[in-house]
Coordinates of C-alpha atoms in Angstrom, one line a residue:
Chain A
E1 CA -19.9 -4.7 0.0
T2 CA -17.0 -7.2 0.6
G3 CA -13.5 -6.0 0.9
V4 CA -10.3 -7.4 -0.5
T5 CA -9.6 -11.0 0.6
Q6 CA -6.2 -12.7 0.5
S7 CA -5.3 -16.3 1.0
P8 CA -3.5 -17.9 2.7
T9 CA -2.7 -15.6 5.6
H10 CA 0.6 -17.3 6.4
L11 CA 2.8 -19.6 4.4
I12 CA 6.2 -21.3 4.9
K13 CA 8.1 -22.5 1.9
T14 CA 11.6 -23.9 1.2
R15 CA 14.1 -22.2 -1.0
G16 CA 13.7 -23.2 -4.6
Q17 CA 10.0 -24.0 -4.3
Q18 CA 7.1 -22.3 -6.0
V19 CA 4.2 -20.5 -4.4
T20 CA 0.8 -19.2 -5.4
L21 CA -1.0 -16.4 -3.5
R22 CA -4.6 -15.5 -4.2
C23 CA -6.6 -12.3 -4.0
S24 CA -10.3 -11.6 -4.4
S25 CA -10.9 -8.0 -5.3
Q26 CA -13.5 -5.7 -3.8
S27 CA -16.9 -5.9 -5.5
G28 CA -17.0 -3.5 -8.4
H29 CA -13.2 -3.2 -8.7
N30 CA -11.6 -4.2 -12.0
T31 CA -7.9 -3.4 -11.2
V32 CA -5.7 -5.5 -9.0
S33 CA -2.2 -4.6 -7.9
W34 CA 0.3 -6.6 -5.9
Y35 CA 2.9 -5.3 -3.5
Q36 CA 5.8 -6.8 -1.6
Q37 CA 6.6 -5.3 1.8
A38 CA 9.8 -6.3 3.6
L39 CA 10.0 -5.7 7.4
G40 CA 10.4 -2.0 8.2
Q41 CA 9.9 -0.9 4.5
G42 CA 7.1 0.6 2.5
P43 CA 5.2 -1.6 0.0
Q44 CA 7.1 -2.1 -3.3
F45 CA 5.0 -2.4 -6.5
I46 CA 5.2 -5.8 -8.2
F47 CA 2.6 -5.5 -11.0
Q48 CA -0.9 -4.5 -11.8
Y49 CA -3.7 -6.2 -13.8
Y50 CA -6.6 -4.4 -15.5
R51 CA -9.2 -6.5 -17.2
E52 CA -7.0 -9.6 -17.2
E53 CA -4.0 -7.8 -18.8
E54 CA -0.8 -6.8 -17.1
N55 CA -1.0 -3.0 -16.9
G56 CA 2.4 -2.2 -15.3
R57 CA 5.3 -3.9 -13.6
G58 CA 7.8 -2.9 -11.0
N59 CA 11.4 -3.9 -10.7
F60 CA 10.9 -7.6 -10.0
P61 CA 12.4 -10.5 -12.0
P62 CA 10.3 -12.7 -14.3
R63 CA 10.0 -15.4 -11.7
F64 CA 7.3 -13.2 -10.3
S65 CA 4.2 -13.7 -12.5
G66 CA 0.5 -13.2 -12.2
L67 CA -2.9 -13.7 -13.5
Q68 CA -6.3 -11.9 -13.4
F69 CA -9.5 -13.9 -13.9
P70 CA -12.8 -12.8 -15.5
N71 CA -14.2 -12.1 -12.1
Y72 CA -11.2 -9.8 -11.4
S73 CA -9.7 -12.0 -8.8
S74 CA -6.0 -12.5 -9.1
E75 CA -3.0 -14.8 -8.4
L76 CA 0.6 -14.0 -7.7
N77 CA 3.1 -16.8 -8.6
V78 CA 6.7 -16.9 -7.5
N79 CA 9.0 -19.5 -8.8
A80 CA 12.4 -20.6 -7.5
L81 CA 11.9 -19.0 -4.1
E82 CA 14.8 -17.2 -2.5
L83 CA 15.3 -16.3 1.1
D84 CA 14.9 -12.6 0.3
D85 CA 11.4 -13.3 -1.0
S86 CA 10.3 -13.6 2.7
A87 CA 7.9 -10.7 3.1
L88 CA 4.3 -9.6 3.5
Y89 CA 2.5 -9.7 0.1
L90 CA -0.3 -7.2 -0.3
C91 CA -3.0 -7.1 -2.8
A92 CA -5.0 -4.0 -3.6
S93 CA -8.0 -3.4 -5.8
S94 CA -9.5 -0.2 -7.3
T95 CA -11.7 0.9 -10.2
T96 CA -9.4 3.6 -11.5
G97 CA -6.5 5.4 -9.8
S98 CA -8.7 8.3 -9.0
T99 CA -10.8 6.4 -6.5
G100 CA -8.0 5.2 -4.3
Y101 CA -7.0 1.7 -3.4
T102 CA -8.4 -0.9 -1.0
F103 CA -5.9 -3.3 0.5
G104 CA -6.3 -6.9 1.8
S105 CA -4.8 -8.1 5.0
G106 CA -1.8 -9.7 3.2
T107 CA -0.1 -13.0 3.0
R108 CA 3.0 -13.5 5.2
L109 CA 5.5 -15.6 3.2
T110 CA 8.5 -17.1 5.0
V111 CA 11.2 -18.8 2.9
V112 CA 13.5 -21.1 4.8
Chain B
K1 CA 10.3 8.5 -11.3
Q2 CA 8.2 9.5 -8.3
E3 CA 9.9 9.3 -4.9
V4 CA 8.1 9.6 -1.7
T5 CA 9.7 10.5 1.7
Q6 CA 8.1 10.4 5.1
I7 CA 9.4 12.3 8.1
P8 CA 9.8 11.5 10.9
A9 CA 10.5 7.7 10.6
A10 CA 9.4 7.2 14.2
L11 CA 7.5 9.2 16.8
S12 CA 6.7 8.5 20.4
V13 CA 4.3 10.9 22.2
P14 CA 2.2 11.0 25.3
E15 CA -1.6 10.6 25.0
G16 CA -3.5 13.8 24.2
E17 CA -0.9 15.5 22.0
N18 CA -1.7 16.8 18.6
L19 CA 0.6 15.4 15.9
V20 CA 1.8 16.2 12.4
L21 CA 3.2 13.6 10.1
N22 CA 4.9 14.7 6.9
C23 CA 5.0 13.3 3.4
S24 CA 7.0 14.8 0.5
F25 CA 7.0 13.7 -3.2
T26 CA 9.3 14.7 -6.1
D27 CA 6.9 14.8 -9.0
S28 CA 4.0 17.3 -8.5
A29 CA 2.0 15.9 -11.4
I30 CA -0.1 13.6 -9.2
Y31 CA -3.6 12.3 -9.5
N32 CA -4.2 11.8 -5.8
L33 CA -2.5 11.1 -2.5
Q34 CA -3.7 8.5 0.0
W35 CA -2.9 8.1 3.7
F36 CA -3.0 4.6 5.2
R37 CA -2.6 3.1 8.6
Q38 CA -0.9 -0.3 9.1
D39 CA -0.9 -2.3 12.3
P40 CA 2.0 -4.7 12.9
G41 CA 2.0 -7.6 10.4
K42 CA -1.4 -6.5 9.0
G43 CA -2.7 -5.0 5.8
L44 CA -3.3 -1.3 5.0
T45 CA -6.4 0.6 6.1
S46 CA -7.2 3.7 4.1
L47 CA -7.6 6.8 6.2
L48 CA -8.0 9.7 3.7
L49 CA -7.8 10.1 0.0
I50 CA -7.0 13.6 -1.4
Q51 CA -7.6 14.2 -5.1
S52 CA -5.2 16.5 -7.0
S53 CA -7.8 19.2 -7.2
Q54 CA -8.4 19.2 -3.4
R55 CA -6.4 20.9 -0.7
E56 CA -7.5 18.9 2.3
Q57 CA -9.7 16.1 3.6
T58 CA -11.0 15.4 7.1
S59 CA -12.3 12.4 9.0
G60 CA -12.9 12.6 12.7
R61 CA -9.7 13.5 14.4
L62 CA -7.7 13.2 11.2
N63 CA -7.0 16.0 8.7
A64 CA -4.8 15.6 5.7
S65 CA -3.6 18.5 3.5
L66 CA -2.1 18.6 0.1
D67 CA 0.2 21.2 -1.5
K68 CA 1.1 20.0 -4.9
S69 CA 3.3 23.0 -5.8
S70 CA 5.7 22.2 -2.9
G71 CA 5.3 18.5 -3.2
R72 CA 4.0 18.0 0.4
S73 CA 1.2 16.5 2.4
T74 CA 0.7 16.5 6.1
L75 CA -1.5 14.3 8.2
Y76 CA -2.7 16.0 11.4
I77 CA -3.9 13.8 14.3
A78 CA -5.8 15.7 17.0
A79 CA -5.8 14.5 20.6
S80 CA -3.8 11.4 20.1
Q81 CA -4.8 8.1 21.8
P82 CA -3.0 4.9 22.5
G83 CA -5.2 3.2 19.9
D84 CA -3.6 5.5 17.2
S85 CA -0.3 3.6 17.6
A86 CA 0.5 2.2 14.2
T87 CA 2.6 2.9 11.1
Y88 CA 1.2 5.6 8.9
L89 CA 2.0 5.3 5.1
C90 CA 1.6 7.9 2.4
A91 CA 1.0 6.8 -1.2
V92 CA 1.1 9.0 -4.2
T93 CA -0.5 8.1 -7.5
S94 CA 0.9 9.8 -10.6
G95 CA 2.5 9.3 -14.0
G96 CA -0.5 8.1 -16.0
S97 CA -0.3 4.6 -14.7
Y98 CA -2.5 4.9 -11.6
I99 CA 0.1 3.0 -9.6
P100 CA 0.7 4.3 -6.1
T101 CA 4.2 4.9 -4.9
F102 CA 4.7 4.5 -1.1
G103 CA 6.9 6.1 1.4
R104 CA 8.5 4.0 4.1
G105 CA 6.1 5.2 6.7
T106 CA 6.1 6.9 10.1
S107 CA 5.9 4.5 13.1
L108 CA 3.8 6.1 15.8
I109 CA 3.6 5.1 19.5
V110 CA 1.2 7.0 21.7
H111 CA 1.7 6.0 25.4
P112 CA -0.8 6.5 28.2

């Protein structure tokens, strides 16, 4: 059974650019959630996808968008990057909320 | 809106001590509570998942308890070791959306 895989592991972008982060969910999981974690903070919920549809969204602007594919893998896209977008981005997959979440190792995004 | 608080924010102890980490939440209508470990700059590793109908879960030297009525969970670490040094995060899933809300974590250092 494979876990959650995220790519890339590290990324440096310039303010104003666009970025795409990728996540492969754990085998058998159909729900993917994305979190942003700033240094010293707990993870903040961005959005969740269930069977290719957005199933919930946190307090993030529309320039944060996502996709889920038929194989349940997912992408997080961020447009018009700002310095404050620098953070660890975490992807988590699950079957339903009652089974708990499995997290990937994260993508460290630095915006300069 | 669910709010999760973890106390203490940081803890430094000598090896061998038994530890208690605390997590409190404001909305007792939860589905489950999950404890995670996070090493610096890394993703989250699930330690224990407690369903709303359960009172505690155990794994090795770790024991987590849940008291929904008081909105509290504790993570007990027996005979702490330097390898236990990490940040411990509590996540509560509630509200019908199956989306976990995280605390800010407890940063633990166990010194030899």
